[in-house]
């Protein structure tokens, strides 16, 4: 049995998925708090012929948790995480975790995302300040001070080890296991007046994009060669003796 054709097709399917993730990553290079999407491929062994043949799997997608670069804005309503923790926000679909700490204050003093979703404290309650109470200060542990008094604390949450993250919106994620509130701020802390950018490395992603395109073309050439070989064999077998 000819195995080069199905092997090449499996490679093309795998590379098509990788191309989609690379294109999406590059499109969000400038998106605050965006987590790059990666794909893990494995070989699938099959007895497609008299010998074992290795096919490319369709790939398992996952979100990269590496940190993006922090940019100082000087805006007291901007905050970023130094470490691996996430902010929590309330959405119509439930709690979502994000690294995008750009806050906006509503007329009622609610601290919301740029999309209007409330930021939450460690207990899951929306954060609120006095709209007429003057500037706020956010400490490294998330404690919010306004007018000399403590009025709340920004919640920081850490993903459990081995948790799989699903994308929720542009910069949000949802884990498949319950996130844990941060109580020790030695490794994870908040930086007020900073914004974390996307963790996409555009140069690396462009290099990967070129590499994947080349592999896709090589697989296409293999398919064409396989088809030509098959057609030639059919022609020879069908020729009059």
Tab-separated table of C-alpha atoms in Angstrom:
chain	number	residue	atom	x	y	z
A	1	UNK	CA	0.000	0.000	0.000
A	2	UNK	CA	1.272	3.478	-0.860
A	3	UNK	CA	1.679	5.420	2.392
A	4	UNK	CA	3.344	8.662	1.274
A	5	UNK	CA	0.024	10.219	0.229
A	6	UNK	CA	-1.813	9.896	3.584
A	7	UNK	CA	1.357	10.872	5.470
A	8	UNK	CA	1.700	14.042	3.378
A	9	UNK	CA	-1.984	14.848	3.824
A	10	UNK	CA	-1.685	14.489	7.605
A	11	UNK	CA	1.286	16.875	7.512
A	12	UNK	CA	-0.707	19.427	5.517
A	13	UNK	CA	-3.623	19.282	7.955
A	14	UNK	CA	-1.255	19.777	10.876
A	15	UNK	CA	0.528	22.696	9.202
A	16	UNK	CA	-2.785	24.330	8.282
A	17	UNK	CA	-3.726	24.421	11.969
A	18	UNK	CA	-0.332	25.853	12.851
A	19	UNK	CA	-0.672	28.520	10.155
A	20	UNK	CA	-4.011	29.589	11.637
A	21	UNK	CA	-2.525	29.998	15.125
A	22	UNK	CA	0.515	31.893	13.835
A	23	UNK	CA	-1.667	34.269	11.837
A	24	UNK	CA	-3.839	34.937	14.900
A	25	UNK	CA	-0.783	35.510	17.085
A	26	UNK	CA	0.697	38.016	14.631
A	27	UNK	CA	-2.654	39.814	14.364
A	28	UNK	CA	-2.573	40.373	18.154
A	29	UNK	CA	1.017	41.531	18.607
A	30	UNK	CA	-0.277	44.872	19.860
A	31	UNK	CA	-3.105	43.496	22.050
A	32	UNK	CA	-2.554	44.137	25.774
A	33	UNK	CA	-2.336	40.945	27.831
A	34	UNK	CA	-2.774	38.654	24.819
A	35	UNK	CA	-1.561	35.060	25.324
A	36	UNK	CA	0.029	33.464	22.262
A	37	UNK	CA	-1.449	30.202	21.036
A	38	UNK	CA	0.872	27.268	20.456
A	39	UNK	CA	0.324	23.815	18.962
A	40	UNK	CA	1.952	20.595	20.167
A	41	UNK	CA	2.284	17.891	17.530
A	42	UNK	CA	2.900	14.186	18.026
A	43	UNK	CA	3.543	11.265	15.732
A	44	UNK	CA	0.691	8.802	15.340
A	45	UNK	CA	1.886	5.287	14.597
A	46	UNK	CA	-0.263	3.176	12.323
A	47	UNK	CA	-0.049	-0.206	10.613
A	48	UNK	CA	-1.101	1.305	7.286
A	49	UNK	CA	1.118	-1.133	5.432
A	50	UNK	CA	3.382	-4.082	6.154
A	51	UNK	CA	5.474	-1.747	8.277
A	52	UNK	CA	4.665	0.871	10.889
A	53	UNK	CA	4.072	4.327	9.432
A	54	UNK	CA	4.287	7.602	11.375
A	55	UNK	CA	1.554	10.162	10.677
A	56	UNK	CA	1.430	13.738	11.993
A	57	UNK	CA	-1.282	14.280	14.601
A	58	UNK	CA	-3.751	17.143	14.185
A	59	UNK	CA	-2.003	18.908	17.033
A	60	UNK	CA	-3.023	19.935	20.524
A	61	UNK	CA	-3.495	23.684	20.955
A	62	UNK	CA	-2.566	25.448	24.177
A	63	UNK	CA	-2.018	29.009	25.393
A	64	UNK	CA	1.457	30.199	26.266
A	65	UNK	CA	1.764	31.529	29.828
A	66	UNK	CA	5.074	33.348	29.391
A	67	UNK	CA	4.961	37.010	30.395
A	68	UNK	CA	4.791	39.911	27.982
A	69	UNK	CA	6.824	43.110	28.242
A	70	UNK	CA	5.669	45.769	30.720
A	71	UNK	CA	5.273	49.345	29.483
A	72	UNK	CA	5.062	52.275	31.887
A	73	UNK	CA	2.071	54.510	31.200
A	74	UNK	CA	1.911	56.647	34.337
A	75	UNK	CA	-1.871	56.148	34.393
A	76	UNK	CA	-2.919	55.248	37.985
A	77	UNK	CA	-5.770	53.127	36.582
A	78	UNK	CA	-3.347	50.919	34.648
A	79	UNK	CA	-1.880	47.883	36.371
A	80	UNK	CA	0.203	44.899	35.347
A	81	UNK	CA	1.216	41.623	36.973
A	82	UNK	CA	4.860	40.919	37.716
A	83	UNK	CA	4.838	37.126	37.954
A	84	UNK	CA	2.490	34.422	36.728
A	85	UNK	CA	-0.809	35.498	38.333
A	86	UNK	CA	-3.947	36.826	36.619
A	87	UNK	CA	-6.580	39.447	37.363
A	88	UNK	CA	-10.190	38.271	37.588
A	89	UNK	CA	-13.070	39.952	35.744
A	90	UNK	CA	-16.798	39.268	35.689
A	91	UNK	CA	-18.313	38.550	32.280
A	92	UNK	CA	-21.805	37.444	31.178
A	93	UNK	CA	-20.377	33.917	30.904
A	94	UNK	CA	-18.817	33.897	34.366
A	95	UNK	CA	-15.408	34.689	35.824
A	96	UNK	CA	-12.608	35.140	33.313
A	97	UNK	CA	-8.917	35.694	34.068
A	98	UNK	CA	-6.782	38.217	32.231
A	99	UNK	CA	-3.382	39.923	32.210
A	100	UNK	CA	-4.850	43.072	30.686
A	101	UNK	CA	-5.003	45.439	33.649
A	102	UNK	CA	-6.190	48.582	31.903
A	103	UNK	CA	-8.976	49.879	34.135
A	104	UNK	CA	-11.638	52.475	33.529
A	105	UNK	CA	-13.833	54.062	36.180
A	106	UNK	CA	-17.578	54.262	35.629
A	107	UNK	CA	-19.660	57.218	36.789
A	108	UNK	CA	-20.540	55.180	39.879
A	109	UNK	CA	-16.876	54.475	40.670
A	110	UNK	CA	-16.792	50.856	39.420
A	111	UNK	CA	-13.417	49.707	38.101
A	112	UNK	CA	-14.028	48.040	34.763
A	113	UNK	CA	-12.098	46.710	31.796
A	114	UNK	CA	-11.927	48.579	28.496
A	115	UNK	CA	-14.862	46.370	27.462
A	116	UNK	CA	-16.919	47.350	30.520
A	117	UNK	CA	-16.499	44.176	32.625
A	118	UNK	CA	-15.936	44.614	36.400
A	119	UNK	CA	-12.583	43.775	37.953
A	120	UNK	CA	-12.969	41.534	41.009
A	121	UNK	CA	-11.371	41.373	44.428
A	122	UNK	CA	-10.028	38.163	45.927
A	123	UNK	CA	-13.511	37.229	47.132
A	124	UNK	CA	-15.106	37.672	43.721
A	125	UNK	CA	-16.796	41.022	44.433
A	126	UNK	CA	-16.577	43.944	41.956
A	127	UNK	CA	-14.056	46.659	42.772
A	128	UNK	CA	-15.359	50.146	43.425
A	129	UNK	CA	-13.826	53.456	44.432
A	130	UNK	CA	-15.174	56.904	45.243
A	131	UNK	CA	-15.407	58.801	41.920
A	132	UNK	CA	-14.908	62.053	43.872
A	133	UNK	CA	-12.365	60.725	46.343
A	134	UNK	CA	-9.238	61.728	44.455
A	135	UNK	CA	-6.325	59.651	43.121
A	136	UNK	CA	-5.897	56.030	44.091
A	137	UNK	CA	-2.780	54.081	44.998
A	138	UNK	CA	-2.492	50.346	44.275
A	139	UNK	CA	0.145	48.565	46.355
A	140	UNK	CA	2.137	45.532	45.235
A	141	UNK	CA	-0.324	43.263	47.069
A	142	UNK	CA	-3.291	44.855	45.274
A	143	UNK	CA	-4.474	46.968	48.218
A	144	UNK	CA	-6.256	50.088	46.954
A	145	UNK	CA	-5.831	53.266	48.995
A	146	UNK	CA	-7.804	56.459	48.389
A	147	UNK	CA	-7.914	59.583	50.546
A	148	UNK	CA	-5.641	57.965	53.109
A	149	UNK	CA	-7.900	54.946	53.661
A	150	UNK	CA	-7.929	51.384	52.358
A	151	UNK	CA	-11.040	50.798	50.273
A	152	UNK	CA	-10.439	47.379	48.711
A	153	UNK	CA	-7.908	45.085	47.077
A	154	UNK	CA	-7.423	43.871	43.524
A	155	UNK	CA	-7.675	40.078	43.340
A	156	UNK	CA	-4.740	38.109	41.964
A	157	UNK	CA	-5.168	34.454	41.053
A	158	UNK	CA	-2.800	31.682	40.056
A	159	UNK	CA	-3.591	28.798	37.750
A	160	UNK	CA	-3.217	25.290	39.209
A	161	UNK	CA	-0.245	23.289	37.983
A	162	UNK	CA	-1.133	21.403	34.819
A	163	UNK	CA	-4.345	23.352	34.202
A	164	UNK	CA	-5.408	23.765	30.573
A	165	UNK	CA	-6.386	27.286	29.579
A	166	UNK	CA	-9.104	28.115	27.066
A	167	UNK	CA	-9.327	31.509	25.402
A	168	UNK	CA	-12.210	33.754	26.471
A	169	UNK	CA	-12.449	36.880	24.368
A	170	UNK	CA	-9.236	38.481	23.143
A	171	UNK	CA	-7.094	38.576	26.267
A	172	UNK	CA	-9.064	36.445	28.714
A	173	UNK	CA	-8.550	32.815	29.703
A	174	UNK	CA	-10.588	30.216	31.570
A	175	UNK	CA	-8.837	27.280	33.314
A	176	UNK	CA	-10.264	23.762	33.508
A	177	UNK	CA	-9.467	23.754	37.244
A	178	UNK	CA	-10.286	26.342	39.898
A	179	UNK	CA	-7.819	29.235	40.067
A	180	UNK	CA	-6.308	29.884	43.484
A	181	UNK	CA	-6.131	33.367	45.103
A	182	UNK	CA	-2.646	34.737	45.736
A	183	UNK	CA	-1.823	35.296	49.409
A	184	UNK	CA	1.985	35.409	49.149
A	185	UNK	CA	3.185	38.372	47.100
A	186	UNK	CA	6.889	37.513	46.995
A	187	UNK	CA	6.663	36.013	43.499
A	188	UNK	CA	3.526	37.704	42.132
A	189	UNK	CA	2.780	41.374	42.584
A	190	UNK	CA	1.013	44.301	40.949
A	191	UNK	CA	2.799	47.191	39.255
A	192	UNK	CA	0.612	50.308	39.133
A	193	UNK	CA	1.005	52.589	36.130
A	194	UNK	CA	2.165	49.767	33.840
A	195	UNK	CA	0.484	47.718	31.114
A	196	UNK	CA	1.575	44.262	29.958
A	197	UNK	CA	1.744	43.809	26.218
A	198	UNK	CA	1.161	40.683	24.187
A	199	UNK	CA	3.570	37.814	24.841
A	200	UNK	CA	3.873	37.210	21.083
A	201	UNK	CA	7.424	37.505	19.728
A	202	UNK	CA	6.769	38.874	16.210
A	203	UNK	CA	10.201	37.990	14.817
A	204	UNK	CA	9.985	34.422	16.101
A	205	UNK	CA	6.399	34.069	14.839
A	206	UNK	CA	7.367	35.334	11.369
A	207	UNK	CA	10.241	32.851	11.278
A	208	UNK	CA	7.865	30.051	12.257
A	209	UNK	CA	5.355	31.213	9.656
A	210	UNK	CA	7.955	30.986	6.870
A	211	UNK	CA	9.076	27.565	8.120
A	212	UNK	CA	5.522	26.213	8.248
A	213	UNK	CA	4.770	27.533	4.759
A	214	UNK	CA	7.837	25.708	3.428
A	215	UNK	CA	6.809	22.464	5.126
A	216	UNK	CA	3.299	22.846	3.699
A	217	UNK	CA	4.769	23.268	0.201
A	218	UNK	CA	7.014	20.229	0.676
A	219	UNK	CA	3.991	18.164	1.659
A	220	UNK	CA	2.142	19.424	-1.423
A	221	UNK	CA	5.084	18.377	-3.611
A	222	UNK	CA	5.081	14.947	-1.951
A	223	UNK	CA	1.375	14.578	-2.703
A	224	UNK	CA	1.937	15.534	-6.326
A	225	UNK	CA	4.818	13.071	-6.642
A	226	UNK	CA	2.706	10.336	-5.066
A	227	UNK	CA	-0.182	11.019	-7.449
A	228	UNK	CA	2.142	10.998	-10.459
A	229	UNK	CA	3.615	7.700	-9.331
A	230	UNK	CA	0.159	6.218	-8.817
A	231	UNK	CA	-1.048	7.412	-12.236
A	232	UNK	CA	2.036	5.985	-13.896
A	233	UNK	CA	1.500	2.642	-12.196
A	234	UNK	CA	-2.160	2.556	-13.277
A	235	UNK	CA	-1.160	3.424	-16.852
A	236	UNK	CA	1.432	0.677	-16.998
A	237	UNK	CA	-0.866	-1.926	-15.489
A	238	UNK	CA	-3.632	-0.998	-17.918
A	239	UNK	CA	-1.439	-1.080	-21.000
A	240	UNK	CA	-2.058	-3.995	-23.416
A	241	UNK	CA	0.424	-6.825	-23.120
